[in-house]
PDB file of C-alpha atoms and ligand atoms in Angstrom:
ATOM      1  CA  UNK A   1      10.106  13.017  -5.479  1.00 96.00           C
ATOM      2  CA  UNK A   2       6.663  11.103  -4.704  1.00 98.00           C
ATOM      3  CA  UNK A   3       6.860   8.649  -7.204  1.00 98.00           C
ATOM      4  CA  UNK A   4       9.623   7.326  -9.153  1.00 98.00           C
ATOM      5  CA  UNK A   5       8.992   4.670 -11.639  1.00 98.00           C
ATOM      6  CA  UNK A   6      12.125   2.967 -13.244  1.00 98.00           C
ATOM      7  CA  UNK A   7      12.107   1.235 -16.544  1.00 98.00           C
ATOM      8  CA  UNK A   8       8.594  -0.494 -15.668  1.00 98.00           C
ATOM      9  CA  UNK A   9       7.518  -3.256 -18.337  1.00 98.00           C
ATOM     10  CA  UNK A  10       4.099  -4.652 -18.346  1.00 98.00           C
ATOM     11  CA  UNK A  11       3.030  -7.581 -20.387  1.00 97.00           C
ATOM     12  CA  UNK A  12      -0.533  -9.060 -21.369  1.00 96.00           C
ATOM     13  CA  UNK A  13       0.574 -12.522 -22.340  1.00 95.00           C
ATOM     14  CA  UNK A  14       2.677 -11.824 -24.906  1.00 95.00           C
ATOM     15  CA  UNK A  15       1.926  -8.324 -25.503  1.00 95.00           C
ATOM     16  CA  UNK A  16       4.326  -5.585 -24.038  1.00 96.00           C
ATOM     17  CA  UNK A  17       1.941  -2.823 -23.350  1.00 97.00           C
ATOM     18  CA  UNK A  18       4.472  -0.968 -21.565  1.00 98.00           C
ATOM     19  CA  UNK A  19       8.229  -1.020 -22.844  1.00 98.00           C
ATOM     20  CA  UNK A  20      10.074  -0.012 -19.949  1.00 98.00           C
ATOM     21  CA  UNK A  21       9.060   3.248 -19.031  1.00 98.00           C
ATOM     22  CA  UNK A  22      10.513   5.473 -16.824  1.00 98.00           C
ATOM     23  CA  UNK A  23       9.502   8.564 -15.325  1.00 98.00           C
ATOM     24  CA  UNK A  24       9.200  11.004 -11.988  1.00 98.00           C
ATOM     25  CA  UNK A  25       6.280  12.537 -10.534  1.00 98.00           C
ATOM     26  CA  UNK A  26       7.356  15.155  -8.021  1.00 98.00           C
ATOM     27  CA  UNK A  27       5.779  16.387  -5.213  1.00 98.00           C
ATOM     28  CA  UNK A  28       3.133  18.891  -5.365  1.00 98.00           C
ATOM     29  CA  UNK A  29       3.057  18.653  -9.240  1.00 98.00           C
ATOM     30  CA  UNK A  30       0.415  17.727 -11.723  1.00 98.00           C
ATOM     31  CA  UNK A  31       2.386  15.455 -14.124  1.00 98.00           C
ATOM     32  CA  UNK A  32       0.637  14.454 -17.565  1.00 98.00           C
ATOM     33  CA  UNK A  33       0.972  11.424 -20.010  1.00 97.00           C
ATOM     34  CA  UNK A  34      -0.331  12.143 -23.433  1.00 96.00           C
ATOM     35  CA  UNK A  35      -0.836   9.743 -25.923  1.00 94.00           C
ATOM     36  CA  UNK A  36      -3.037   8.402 -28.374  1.00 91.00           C
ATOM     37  CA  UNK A  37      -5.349   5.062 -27.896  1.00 89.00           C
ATOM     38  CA  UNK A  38      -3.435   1.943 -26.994  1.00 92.00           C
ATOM     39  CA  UNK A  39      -0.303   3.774 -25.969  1.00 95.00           C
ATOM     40  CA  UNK A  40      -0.328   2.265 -22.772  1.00 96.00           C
ATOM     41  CA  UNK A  41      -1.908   5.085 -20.692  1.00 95.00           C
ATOM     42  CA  UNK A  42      -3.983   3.055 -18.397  1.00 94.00           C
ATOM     43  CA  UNK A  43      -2.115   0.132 -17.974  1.00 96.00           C
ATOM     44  CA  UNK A  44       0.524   2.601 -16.768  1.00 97.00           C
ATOM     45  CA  UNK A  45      -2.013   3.705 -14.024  1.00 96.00           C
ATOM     46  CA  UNK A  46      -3.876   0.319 -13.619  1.00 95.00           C
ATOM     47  CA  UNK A  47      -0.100  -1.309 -12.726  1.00 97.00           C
ATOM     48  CA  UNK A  48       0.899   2.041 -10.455  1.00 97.00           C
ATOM     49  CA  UNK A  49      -2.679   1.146  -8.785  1.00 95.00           C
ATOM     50  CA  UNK A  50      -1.042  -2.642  -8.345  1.00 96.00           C
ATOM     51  CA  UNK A  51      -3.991  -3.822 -10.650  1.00 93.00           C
ATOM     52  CA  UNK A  52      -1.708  -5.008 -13.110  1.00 96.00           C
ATOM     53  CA  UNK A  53       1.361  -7.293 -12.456  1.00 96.00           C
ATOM     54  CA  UNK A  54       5.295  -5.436 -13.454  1.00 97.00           C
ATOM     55  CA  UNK A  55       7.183  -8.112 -15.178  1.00 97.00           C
ATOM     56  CA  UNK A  56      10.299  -5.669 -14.513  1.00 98.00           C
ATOM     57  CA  UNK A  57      11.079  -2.333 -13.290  1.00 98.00           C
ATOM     58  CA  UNK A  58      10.320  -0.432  -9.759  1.00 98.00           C
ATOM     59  CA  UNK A  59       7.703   1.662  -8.364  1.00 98.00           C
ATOM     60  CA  UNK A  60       8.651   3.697  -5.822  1.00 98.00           C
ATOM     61  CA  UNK A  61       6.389   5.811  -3.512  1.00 98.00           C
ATOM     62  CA  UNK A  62       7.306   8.254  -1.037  1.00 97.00           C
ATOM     63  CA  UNK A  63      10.809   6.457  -0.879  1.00 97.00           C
ATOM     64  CA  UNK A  64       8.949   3.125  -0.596  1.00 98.00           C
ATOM     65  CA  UNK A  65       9.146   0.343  -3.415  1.00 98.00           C
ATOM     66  CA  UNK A  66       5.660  -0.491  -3.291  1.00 98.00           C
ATOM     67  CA  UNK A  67       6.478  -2.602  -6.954  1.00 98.00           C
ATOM     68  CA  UNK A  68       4.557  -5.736  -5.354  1.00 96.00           C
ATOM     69  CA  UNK A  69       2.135  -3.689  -3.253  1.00 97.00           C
ATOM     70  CA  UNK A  70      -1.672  -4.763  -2.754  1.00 96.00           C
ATOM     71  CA  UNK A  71      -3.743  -2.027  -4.237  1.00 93.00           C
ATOM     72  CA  UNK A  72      -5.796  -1.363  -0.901  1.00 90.00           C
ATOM     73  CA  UNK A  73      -2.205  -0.698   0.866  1.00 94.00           C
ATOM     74  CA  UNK A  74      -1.307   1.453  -2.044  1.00 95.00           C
ATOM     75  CA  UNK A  75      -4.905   3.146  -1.045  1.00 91.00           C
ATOM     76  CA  UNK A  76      -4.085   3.241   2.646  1.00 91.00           C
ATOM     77  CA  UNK A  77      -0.639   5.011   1.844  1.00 95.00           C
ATOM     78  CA  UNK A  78      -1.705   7.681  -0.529  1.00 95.00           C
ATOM     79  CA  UNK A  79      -2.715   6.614  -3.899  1.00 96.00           C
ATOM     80  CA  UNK A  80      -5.892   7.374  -5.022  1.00 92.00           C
ATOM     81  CA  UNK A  81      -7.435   6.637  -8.692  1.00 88.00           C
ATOM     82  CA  UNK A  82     -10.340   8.140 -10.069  1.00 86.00           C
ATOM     83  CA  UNK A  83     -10.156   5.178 -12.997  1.00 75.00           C
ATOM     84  CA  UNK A  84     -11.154   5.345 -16.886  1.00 72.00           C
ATOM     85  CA  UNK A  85     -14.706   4.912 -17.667  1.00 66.00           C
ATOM     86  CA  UNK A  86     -15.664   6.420 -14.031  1.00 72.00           C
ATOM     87  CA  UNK A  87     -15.923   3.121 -12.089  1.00 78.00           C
ATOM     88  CA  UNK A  88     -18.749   4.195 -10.061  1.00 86.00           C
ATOM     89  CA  UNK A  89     -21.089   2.144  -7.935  1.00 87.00           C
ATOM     90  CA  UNK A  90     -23.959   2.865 -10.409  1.00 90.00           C
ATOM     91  CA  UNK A  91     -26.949   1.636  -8.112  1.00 93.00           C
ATOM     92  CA  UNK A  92     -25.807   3.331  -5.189  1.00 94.00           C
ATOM     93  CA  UNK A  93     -26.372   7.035  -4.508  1.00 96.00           C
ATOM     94  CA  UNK A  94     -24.033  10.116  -4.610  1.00 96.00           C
ATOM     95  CA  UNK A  95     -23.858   9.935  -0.886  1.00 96.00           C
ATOM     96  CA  UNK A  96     -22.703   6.558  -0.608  1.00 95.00           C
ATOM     97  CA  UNK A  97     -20.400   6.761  -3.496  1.00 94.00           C
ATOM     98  CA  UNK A  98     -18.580   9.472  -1.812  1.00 95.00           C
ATOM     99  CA  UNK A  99     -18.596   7.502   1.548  1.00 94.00           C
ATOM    100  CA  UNK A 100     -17.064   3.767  -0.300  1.00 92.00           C
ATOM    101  CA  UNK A 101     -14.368   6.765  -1.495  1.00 90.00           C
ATOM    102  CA  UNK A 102     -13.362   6.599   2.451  1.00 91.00           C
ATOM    103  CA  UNK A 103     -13.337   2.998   3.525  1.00 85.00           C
ATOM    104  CA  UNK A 104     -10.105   2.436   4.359  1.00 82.00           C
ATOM    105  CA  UNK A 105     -10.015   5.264   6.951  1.00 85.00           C
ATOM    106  CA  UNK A 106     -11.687   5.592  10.134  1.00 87.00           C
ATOM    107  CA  UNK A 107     -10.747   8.899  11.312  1.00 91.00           C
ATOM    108  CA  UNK A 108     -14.487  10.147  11.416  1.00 92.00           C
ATOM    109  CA  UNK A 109     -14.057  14.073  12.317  1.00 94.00           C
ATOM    110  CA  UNK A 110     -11.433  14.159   8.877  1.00 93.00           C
ATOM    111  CA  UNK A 111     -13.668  12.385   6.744  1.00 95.00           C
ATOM    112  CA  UNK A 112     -16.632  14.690   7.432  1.00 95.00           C
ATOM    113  CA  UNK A 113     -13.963  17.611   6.265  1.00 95.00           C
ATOM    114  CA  UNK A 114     -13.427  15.525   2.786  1.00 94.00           C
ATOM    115  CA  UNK A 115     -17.042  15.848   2.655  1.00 96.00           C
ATOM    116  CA  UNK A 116     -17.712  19.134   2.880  1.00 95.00           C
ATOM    117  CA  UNK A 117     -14.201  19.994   0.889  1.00 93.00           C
ATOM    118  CA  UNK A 118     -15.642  17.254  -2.137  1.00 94.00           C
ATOM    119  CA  UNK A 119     -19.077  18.712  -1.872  1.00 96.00           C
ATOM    120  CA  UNK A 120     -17.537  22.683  -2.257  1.00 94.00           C
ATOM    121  CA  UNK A 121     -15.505  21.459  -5.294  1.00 92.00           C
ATOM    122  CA  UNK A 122     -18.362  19.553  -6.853  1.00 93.00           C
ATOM    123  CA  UNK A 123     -21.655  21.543  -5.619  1.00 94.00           C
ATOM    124  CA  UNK A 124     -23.748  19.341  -7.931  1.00 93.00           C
ATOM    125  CA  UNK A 125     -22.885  16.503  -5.728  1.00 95.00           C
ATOM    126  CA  UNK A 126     -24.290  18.399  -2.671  1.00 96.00           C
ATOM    127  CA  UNK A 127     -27.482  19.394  -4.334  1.00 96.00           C
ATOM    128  CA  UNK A 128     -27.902  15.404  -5.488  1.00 96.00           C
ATOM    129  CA  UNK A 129     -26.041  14.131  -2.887  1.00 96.00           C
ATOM    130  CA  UNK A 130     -29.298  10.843  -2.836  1.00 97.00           C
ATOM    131  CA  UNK A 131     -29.625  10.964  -6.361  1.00 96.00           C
ATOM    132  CA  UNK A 132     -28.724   7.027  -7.931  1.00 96.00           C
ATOM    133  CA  UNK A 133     -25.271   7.816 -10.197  1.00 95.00           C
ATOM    134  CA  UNK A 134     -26.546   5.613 -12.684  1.00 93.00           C
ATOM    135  CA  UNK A 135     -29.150   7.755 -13.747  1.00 94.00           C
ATOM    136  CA  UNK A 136     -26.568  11.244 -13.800  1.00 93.00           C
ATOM    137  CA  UNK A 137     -24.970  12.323 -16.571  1.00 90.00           C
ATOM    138  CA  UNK A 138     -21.285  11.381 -17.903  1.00 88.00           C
ATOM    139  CA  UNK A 139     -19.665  14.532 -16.733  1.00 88.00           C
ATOM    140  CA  UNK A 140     -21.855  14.320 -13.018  1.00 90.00           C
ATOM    141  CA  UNK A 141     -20.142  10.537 -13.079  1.00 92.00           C
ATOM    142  CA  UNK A 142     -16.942  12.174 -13.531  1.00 90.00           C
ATOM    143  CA  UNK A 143     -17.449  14.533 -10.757  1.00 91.00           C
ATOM    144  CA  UNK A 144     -18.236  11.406  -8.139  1.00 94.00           C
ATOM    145  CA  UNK A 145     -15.455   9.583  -9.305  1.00 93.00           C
ATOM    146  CA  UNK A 146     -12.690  12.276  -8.727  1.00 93.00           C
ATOM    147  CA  UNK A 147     -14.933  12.664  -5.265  1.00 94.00           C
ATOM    148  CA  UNK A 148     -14.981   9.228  -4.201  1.00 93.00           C
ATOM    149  CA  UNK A 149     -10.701   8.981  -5.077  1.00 91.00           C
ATOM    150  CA  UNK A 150     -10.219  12.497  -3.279  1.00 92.00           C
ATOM    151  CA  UNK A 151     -12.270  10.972  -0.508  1.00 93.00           C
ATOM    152  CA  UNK A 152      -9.626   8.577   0.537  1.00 90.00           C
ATOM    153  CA  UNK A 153      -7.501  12.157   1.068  1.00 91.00           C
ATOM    154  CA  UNK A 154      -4.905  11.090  -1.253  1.00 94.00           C
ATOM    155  CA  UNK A 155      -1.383  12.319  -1.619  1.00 97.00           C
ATOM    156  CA  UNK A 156      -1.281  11.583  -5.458  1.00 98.00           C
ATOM    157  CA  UNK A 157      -4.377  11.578  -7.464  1.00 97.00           C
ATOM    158  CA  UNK A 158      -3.952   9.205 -10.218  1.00 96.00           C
ATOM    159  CA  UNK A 159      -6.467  10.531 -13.056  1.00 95.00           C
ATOM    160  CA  UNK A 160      -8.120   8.285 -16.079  1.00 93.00           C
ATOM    161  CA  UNK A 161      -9.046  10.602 -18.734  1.00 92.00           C
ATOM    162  CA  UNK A 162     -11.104  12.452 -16.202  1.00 91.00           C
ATOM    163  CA  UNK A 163     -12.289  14.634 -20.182  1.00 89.00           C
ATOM    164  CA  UNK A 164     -13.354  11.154 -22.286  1.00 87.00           C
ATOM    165  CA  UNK A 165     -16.518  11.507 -23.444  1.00 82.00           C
ATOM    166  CA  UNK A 166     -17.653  15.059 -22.075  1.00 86.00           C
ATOM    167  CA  UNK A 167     -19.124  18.390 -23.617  1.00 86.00           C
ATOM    168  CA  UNK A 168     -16.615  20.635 -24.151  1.00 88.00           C
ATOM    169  CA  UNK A 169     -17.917  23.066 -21.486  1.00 87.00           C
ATOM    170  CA  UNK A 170     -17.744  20.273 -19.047  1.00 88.00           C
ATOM    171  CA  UNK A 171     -13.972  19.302 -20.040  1.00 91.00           C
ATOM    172  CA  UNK A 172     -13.155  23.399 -19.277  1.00 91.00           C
ATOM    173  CA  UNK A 173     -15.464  22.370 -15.587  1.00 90.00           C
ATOM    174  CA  UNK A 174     -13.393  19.136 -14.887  1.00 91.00           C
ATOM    175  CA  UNK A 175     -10.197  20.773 -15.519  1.00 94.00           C
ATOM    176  CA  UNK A 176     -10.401  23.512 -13.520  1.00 93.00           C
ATOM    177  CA  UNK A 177     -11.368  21.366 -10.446  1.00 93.00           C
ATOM    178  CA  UNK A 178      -8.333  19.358 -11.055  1.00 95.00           C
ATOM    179  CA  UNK A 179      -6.051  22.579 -10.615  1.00 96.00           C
ATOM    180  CA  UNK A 180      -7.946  23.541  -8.021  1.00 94.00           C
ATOM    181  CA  UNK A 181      -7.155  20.065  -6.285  1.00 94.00           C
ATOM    182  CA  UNK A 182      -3.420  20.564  -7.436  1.00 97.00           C
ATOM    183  CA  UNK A 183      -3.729  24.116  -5.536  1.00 96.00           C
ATOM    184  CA  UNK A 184      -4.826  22.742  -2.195  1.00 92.00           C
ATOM    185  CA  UNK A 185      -1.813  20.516  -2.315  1.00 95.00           C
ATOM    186  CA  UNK A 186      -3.021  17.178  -3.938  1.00 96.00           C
ATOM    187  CA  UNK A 187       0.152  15.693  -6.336  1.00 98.00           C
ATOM    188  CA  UNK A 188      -1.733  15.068  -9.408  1.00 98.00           C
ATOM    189  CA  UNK A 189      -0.585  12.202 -12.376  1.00 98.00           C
ATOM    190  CA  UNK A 190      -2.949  12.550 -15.200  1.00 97.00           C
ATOM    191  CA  UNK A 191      -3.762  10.903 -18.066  1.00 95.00           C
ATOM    192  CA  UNK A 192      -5.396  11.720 -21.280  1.00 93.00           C
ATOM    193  CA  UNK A 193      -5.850  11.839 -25.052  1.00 89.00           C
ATOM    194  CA  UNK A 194      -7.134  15.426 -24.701  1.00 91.00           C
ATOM    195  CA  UNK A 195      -3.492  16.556 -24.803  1.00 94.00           C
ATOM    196  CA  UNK A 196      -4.362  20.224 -25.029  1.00 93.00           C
ATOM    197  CA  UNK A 197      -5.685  20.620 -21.801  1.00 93.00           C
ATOM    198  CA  UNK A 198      -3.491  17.984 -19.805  1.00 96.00           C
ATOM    199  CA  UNK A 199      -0.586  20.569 -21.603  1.00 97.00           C
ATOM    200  CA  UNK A 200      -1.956  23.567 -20.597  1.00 95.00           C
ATOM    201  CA  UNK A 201      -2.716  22.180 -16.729  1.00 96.00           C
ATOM    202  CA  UNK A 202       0.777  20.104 -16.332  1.00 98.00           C
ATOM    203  CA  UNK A 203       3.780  20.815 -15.060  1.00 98.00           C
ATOM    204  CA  UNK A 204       5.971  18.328 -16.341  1.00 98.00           C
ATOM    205  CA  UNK A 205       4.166  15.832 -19.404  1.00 98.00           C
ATOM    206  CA  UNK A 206       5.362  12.430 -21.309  1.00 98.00           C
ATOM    207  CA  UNK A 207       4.514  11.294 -24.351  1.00 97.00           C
ATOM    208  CA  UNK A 208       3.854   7.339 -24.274  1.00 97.00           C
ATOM    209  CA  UNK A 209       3.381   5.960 -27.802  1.00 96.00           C
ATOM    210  CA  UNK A 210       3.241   2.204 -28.060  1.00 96.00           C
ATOM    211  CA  UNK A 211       4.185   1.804 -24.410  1.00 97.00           C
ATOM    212  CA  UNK A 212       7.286   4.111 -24.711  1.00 98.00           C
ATOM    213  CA  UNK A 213       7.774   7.510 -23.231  1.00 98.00           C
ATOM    214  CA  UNK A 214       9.171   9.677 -26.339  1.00 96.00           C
ATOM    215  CA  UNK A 215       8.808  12.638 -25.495  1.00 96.00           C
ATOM    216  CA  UNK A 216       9.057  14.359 -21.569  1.00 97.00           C
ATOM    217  CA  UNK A 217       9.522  18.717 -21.271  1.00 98.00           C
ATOM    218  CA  UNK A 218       6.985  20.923 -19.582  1.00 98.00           C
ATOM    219  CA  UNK A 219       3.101  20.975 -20.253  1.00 97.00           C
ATOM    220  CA  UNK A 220       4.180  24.294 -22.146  1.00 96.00           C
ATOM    221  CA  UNK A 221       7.244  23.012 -23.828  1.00 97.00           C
ATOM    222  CA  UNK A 222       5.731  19.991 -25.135  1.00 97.00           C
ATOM    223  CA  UNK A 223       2.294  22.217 -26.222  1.00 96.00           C
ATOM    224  CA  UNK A 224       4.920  24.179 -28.611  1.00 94.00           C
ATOM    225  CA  UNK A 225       6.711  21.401 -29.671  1.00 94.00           C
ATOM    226  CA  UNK A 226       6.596  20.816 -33.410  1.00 93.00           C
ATOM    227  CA  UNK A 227       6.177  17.066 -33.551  1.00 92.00           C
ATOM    228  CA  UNK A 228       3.969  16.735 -30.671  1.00 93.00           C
ATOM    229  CA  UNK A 229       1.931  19.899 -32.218  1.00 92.00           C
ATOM    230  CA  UNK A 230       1.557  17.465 -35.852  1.00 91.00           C
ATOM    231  CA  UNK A 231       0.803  14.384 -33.914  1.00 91.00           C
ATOM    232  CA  UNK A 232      -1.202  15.224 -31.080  1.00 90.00           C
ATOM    233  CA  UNK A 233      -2.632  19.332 -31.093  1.00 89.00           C
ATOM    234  CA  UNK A 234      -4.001  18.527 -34.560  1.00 78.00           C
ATOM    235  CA  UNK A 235      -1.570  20.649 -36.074  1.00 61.00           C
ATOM    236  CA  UNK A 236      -1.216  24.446 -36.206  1.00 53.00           C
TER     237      UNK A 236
HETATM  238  P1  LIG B 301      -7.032   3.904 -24.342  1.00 77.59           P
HETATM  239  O1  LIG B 301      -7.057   5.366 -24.321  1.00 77.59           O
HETATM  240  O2  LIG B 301      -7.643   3.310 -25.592  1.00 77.59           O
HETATM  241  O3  LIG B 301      -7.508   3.242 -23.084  1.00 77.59           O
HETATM  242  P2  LIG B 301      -4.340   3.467 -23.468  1.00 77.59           P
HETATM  243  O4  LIG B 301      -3.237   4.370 -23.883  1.00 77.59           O
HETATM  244  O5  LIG B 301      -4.903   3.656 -22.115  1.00 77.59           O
HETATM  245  O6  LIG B 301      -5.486   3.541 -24.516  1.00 77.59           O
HETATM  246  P3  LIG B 301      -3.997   0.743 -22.761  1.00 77.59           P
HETATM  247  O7  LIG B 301      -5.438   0.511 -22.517  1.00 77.59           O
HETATM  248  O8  LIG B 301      -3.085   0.853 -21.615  1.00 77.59           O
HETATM  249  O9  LIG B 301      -3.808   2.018 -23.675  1.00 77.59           O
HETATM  250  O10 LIG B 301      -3.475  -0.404 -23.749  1.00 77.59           O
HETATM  251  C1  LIG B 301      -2.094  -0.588 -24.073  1.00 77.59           C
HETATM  252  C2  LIG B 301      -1.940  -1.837 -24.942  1.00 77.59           C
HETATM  253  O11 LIG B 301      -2.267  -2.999 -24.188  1.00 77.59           O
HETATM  254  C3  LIG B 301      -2.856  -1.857 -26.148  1.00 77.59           C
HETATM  255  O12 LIG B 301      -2.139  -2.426 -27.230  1.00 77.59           O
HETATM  256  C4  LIG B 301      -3.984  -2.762 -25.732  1.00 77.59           C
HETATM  257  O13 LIG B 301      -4.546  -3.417 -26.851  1.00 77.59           O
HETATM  258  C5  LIG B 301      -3.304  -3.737 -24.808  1.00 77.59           C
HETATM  259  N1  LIG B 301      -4.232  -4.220 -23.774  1.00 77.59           N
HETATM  260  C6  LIG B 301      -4.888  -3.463 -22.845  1.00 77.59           C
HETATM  261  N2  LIG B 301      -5.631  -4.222 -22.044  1.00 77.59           N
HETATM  262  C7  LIG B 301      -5.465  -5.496 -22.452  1.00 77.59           C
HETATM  263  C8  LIG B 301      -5.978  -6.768 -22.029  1.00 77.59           C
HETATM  264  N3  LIG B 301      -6.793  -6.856 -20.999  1.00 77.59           N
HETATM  265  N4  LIG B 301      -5.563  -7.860 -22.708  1.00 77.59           N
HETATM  266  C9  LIG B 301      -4.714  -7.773 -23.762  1.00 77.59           C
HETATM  267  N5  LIG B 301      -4.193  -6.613 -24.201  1.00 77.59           N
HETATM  268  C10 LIG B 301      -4.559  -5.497 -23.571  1.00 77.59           C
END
C-alpha cells in the first residue's frame, strides 16, 4: 500500500471538514474521491500535502507516518500535487514553471529526462515552452500544473480537479494524460466533481459527502451504482 490514511479528522475552527476518513491508495493505482462541492475533497489533499493541520488520525506513506510531516519533505519523499485552481507562477514562463516543479532535486541528468518526458505528454508546453502562463488558457494552465507536480518525479500524484473549468474536449485531453501518467507507473489519487470521468479512469473510488467517505467499490462499480448514478452521474 503507498498510502494509508486512518480515520483522519480535519477541523477549521469549529468546522469538521473531514469526519474521520479512512481510506487506501495502493501502489500503482489511480484512486478517485468523488463528491460534490464542500465535501471535503481538497482539504483531504491540502492536509495529505501537510498544508492543513490533522486534529486526529494517521497518514501513512510508503510505511512512513508522515501525519506531522513538512510539506517540502512530503515533496522530497514522493508526493507531488498539481493543486485546485492550477497554482501556477502566473508571471513566470512555461519553462520556468516546469523548472520550480524540480527544486527540491538536484540530480541534473534526471531532471532533463522529466523534461523531455513532461514536454512529450504536454507538446503544447514544448511549442510555448517561453510563453508567460498567465496569458495561456485554463486547460494550457492545467497542463503546466500537472507538469510542474510530475516534475518533482513523484511516486503519487495527488490531483485537484485537474477537469474544473475546461471544454469538454479538453477534459477528454487531460484525462487521457493522466492514464497515460498512471501507465508509466505514477500512483495517481484524484479528485473531482466530474465523477464520470474520475469513474471511468479509477481503479478503486470514494465517495466523500460532508467530510465522510460513503461510498468506496471500483471506478466501474461505483459508475453502476444506483445511488451514486441519482446523486452524482445525473441520473440514467
Ligand atoms: P470544492 O469542490 O468546492 O473545493 P471540496 O469538496 O474540495 O469542495 P473543501 O474545499 O475541502 O471541499 O471544503 C470542505 C468544507 O470545509 C466546506 O464546508 C468548506 O466550507 C470548509 N472550508 C474549506 N476551507 C475553509 C476555510 N479556509 N475556512 C473555513 N472553512 C473552510
Amino acid at each position: 500500500m503507498l498510502l494509508e490514511v486512518k480515520d483522519l479528522r480535519v477541523n477549521y475552527g469549529h468546522i469538521e471538514a473531514i469526519r474521520g476518513i479512512s481510506f487506501e491508495v495502493p501502489e500503482g493505482s489511480v484512486t478517485a474521491l468523488i463528491g460534490a462541492n464542500g465535501a471535503g475533497k481538497t482539504t483531504t489533499l491540502k492536509t495529505l500535502s501537510g498544508l492543513r493541520p490533522v486534529r486526529s488520525g494517521t497518514v501513512v506513506f510508503d510505511g512512513a507516518d508522515i501525519t506531522n510531516l513538512a510539506p517540502y519533505e512530503r515533496v522530497k519523499r514522493g508526493i507531488g500535487q498539481s493543486p485546485e485552481g492550477r497554482g501556477c507562477f502566473v508571471g513566470m514562463t512555461v519553462r520556468e514553471n516546469l523548472d520550480m516543479g524540480a527544486y527540491v532535486r538536484n540530480d541534473k541528468a534526471a531532471i532533463a529526462e522529466d523534461l523531455e518526458r513532461a514536454f512529450t505528454l504536454f507538446p503544447r508546453l514544448k511549442e510555448r515552452e517561453k510563453q508567460v502562463v498567465g496569458s495561456m488558457s485554463g486547460g494550457e494552465q492545467q497542463m503546466v500544473a500537472i507538469g510542474r507536480a510530475l516534475m518533482a518525479r513523484p511516486r503519487l500524484l495527488l490531483l485537484d480537479e485537474p477537469s474544473m473549468g475546461l471544454a469538454p474536449k479538453l477534459i477528454q485531453q487531460i484525462f487521457s494524460i493522466v492514464k497515460e501518467i498512471n501507465d508509466q507507473g505514477t500512483t495517481v489519487l484524484i479528485v473531482e466533481q466530474n465523477a464520470a470521468q474520475a469513474l471511468k479512469l479509477a481503479h478503486h473510488a470514494h465517495v466523500l459527502e460532508t467530510g465522510e467517505i460513503v461510498r468506496s467499490g471500483g471506478g466501474q462499480e461505483l459508475a453502476g451504482d444506483p445511488a451514486v448514478k441519482a446523486a452524482y452521474l445525473g441520473g440514467d
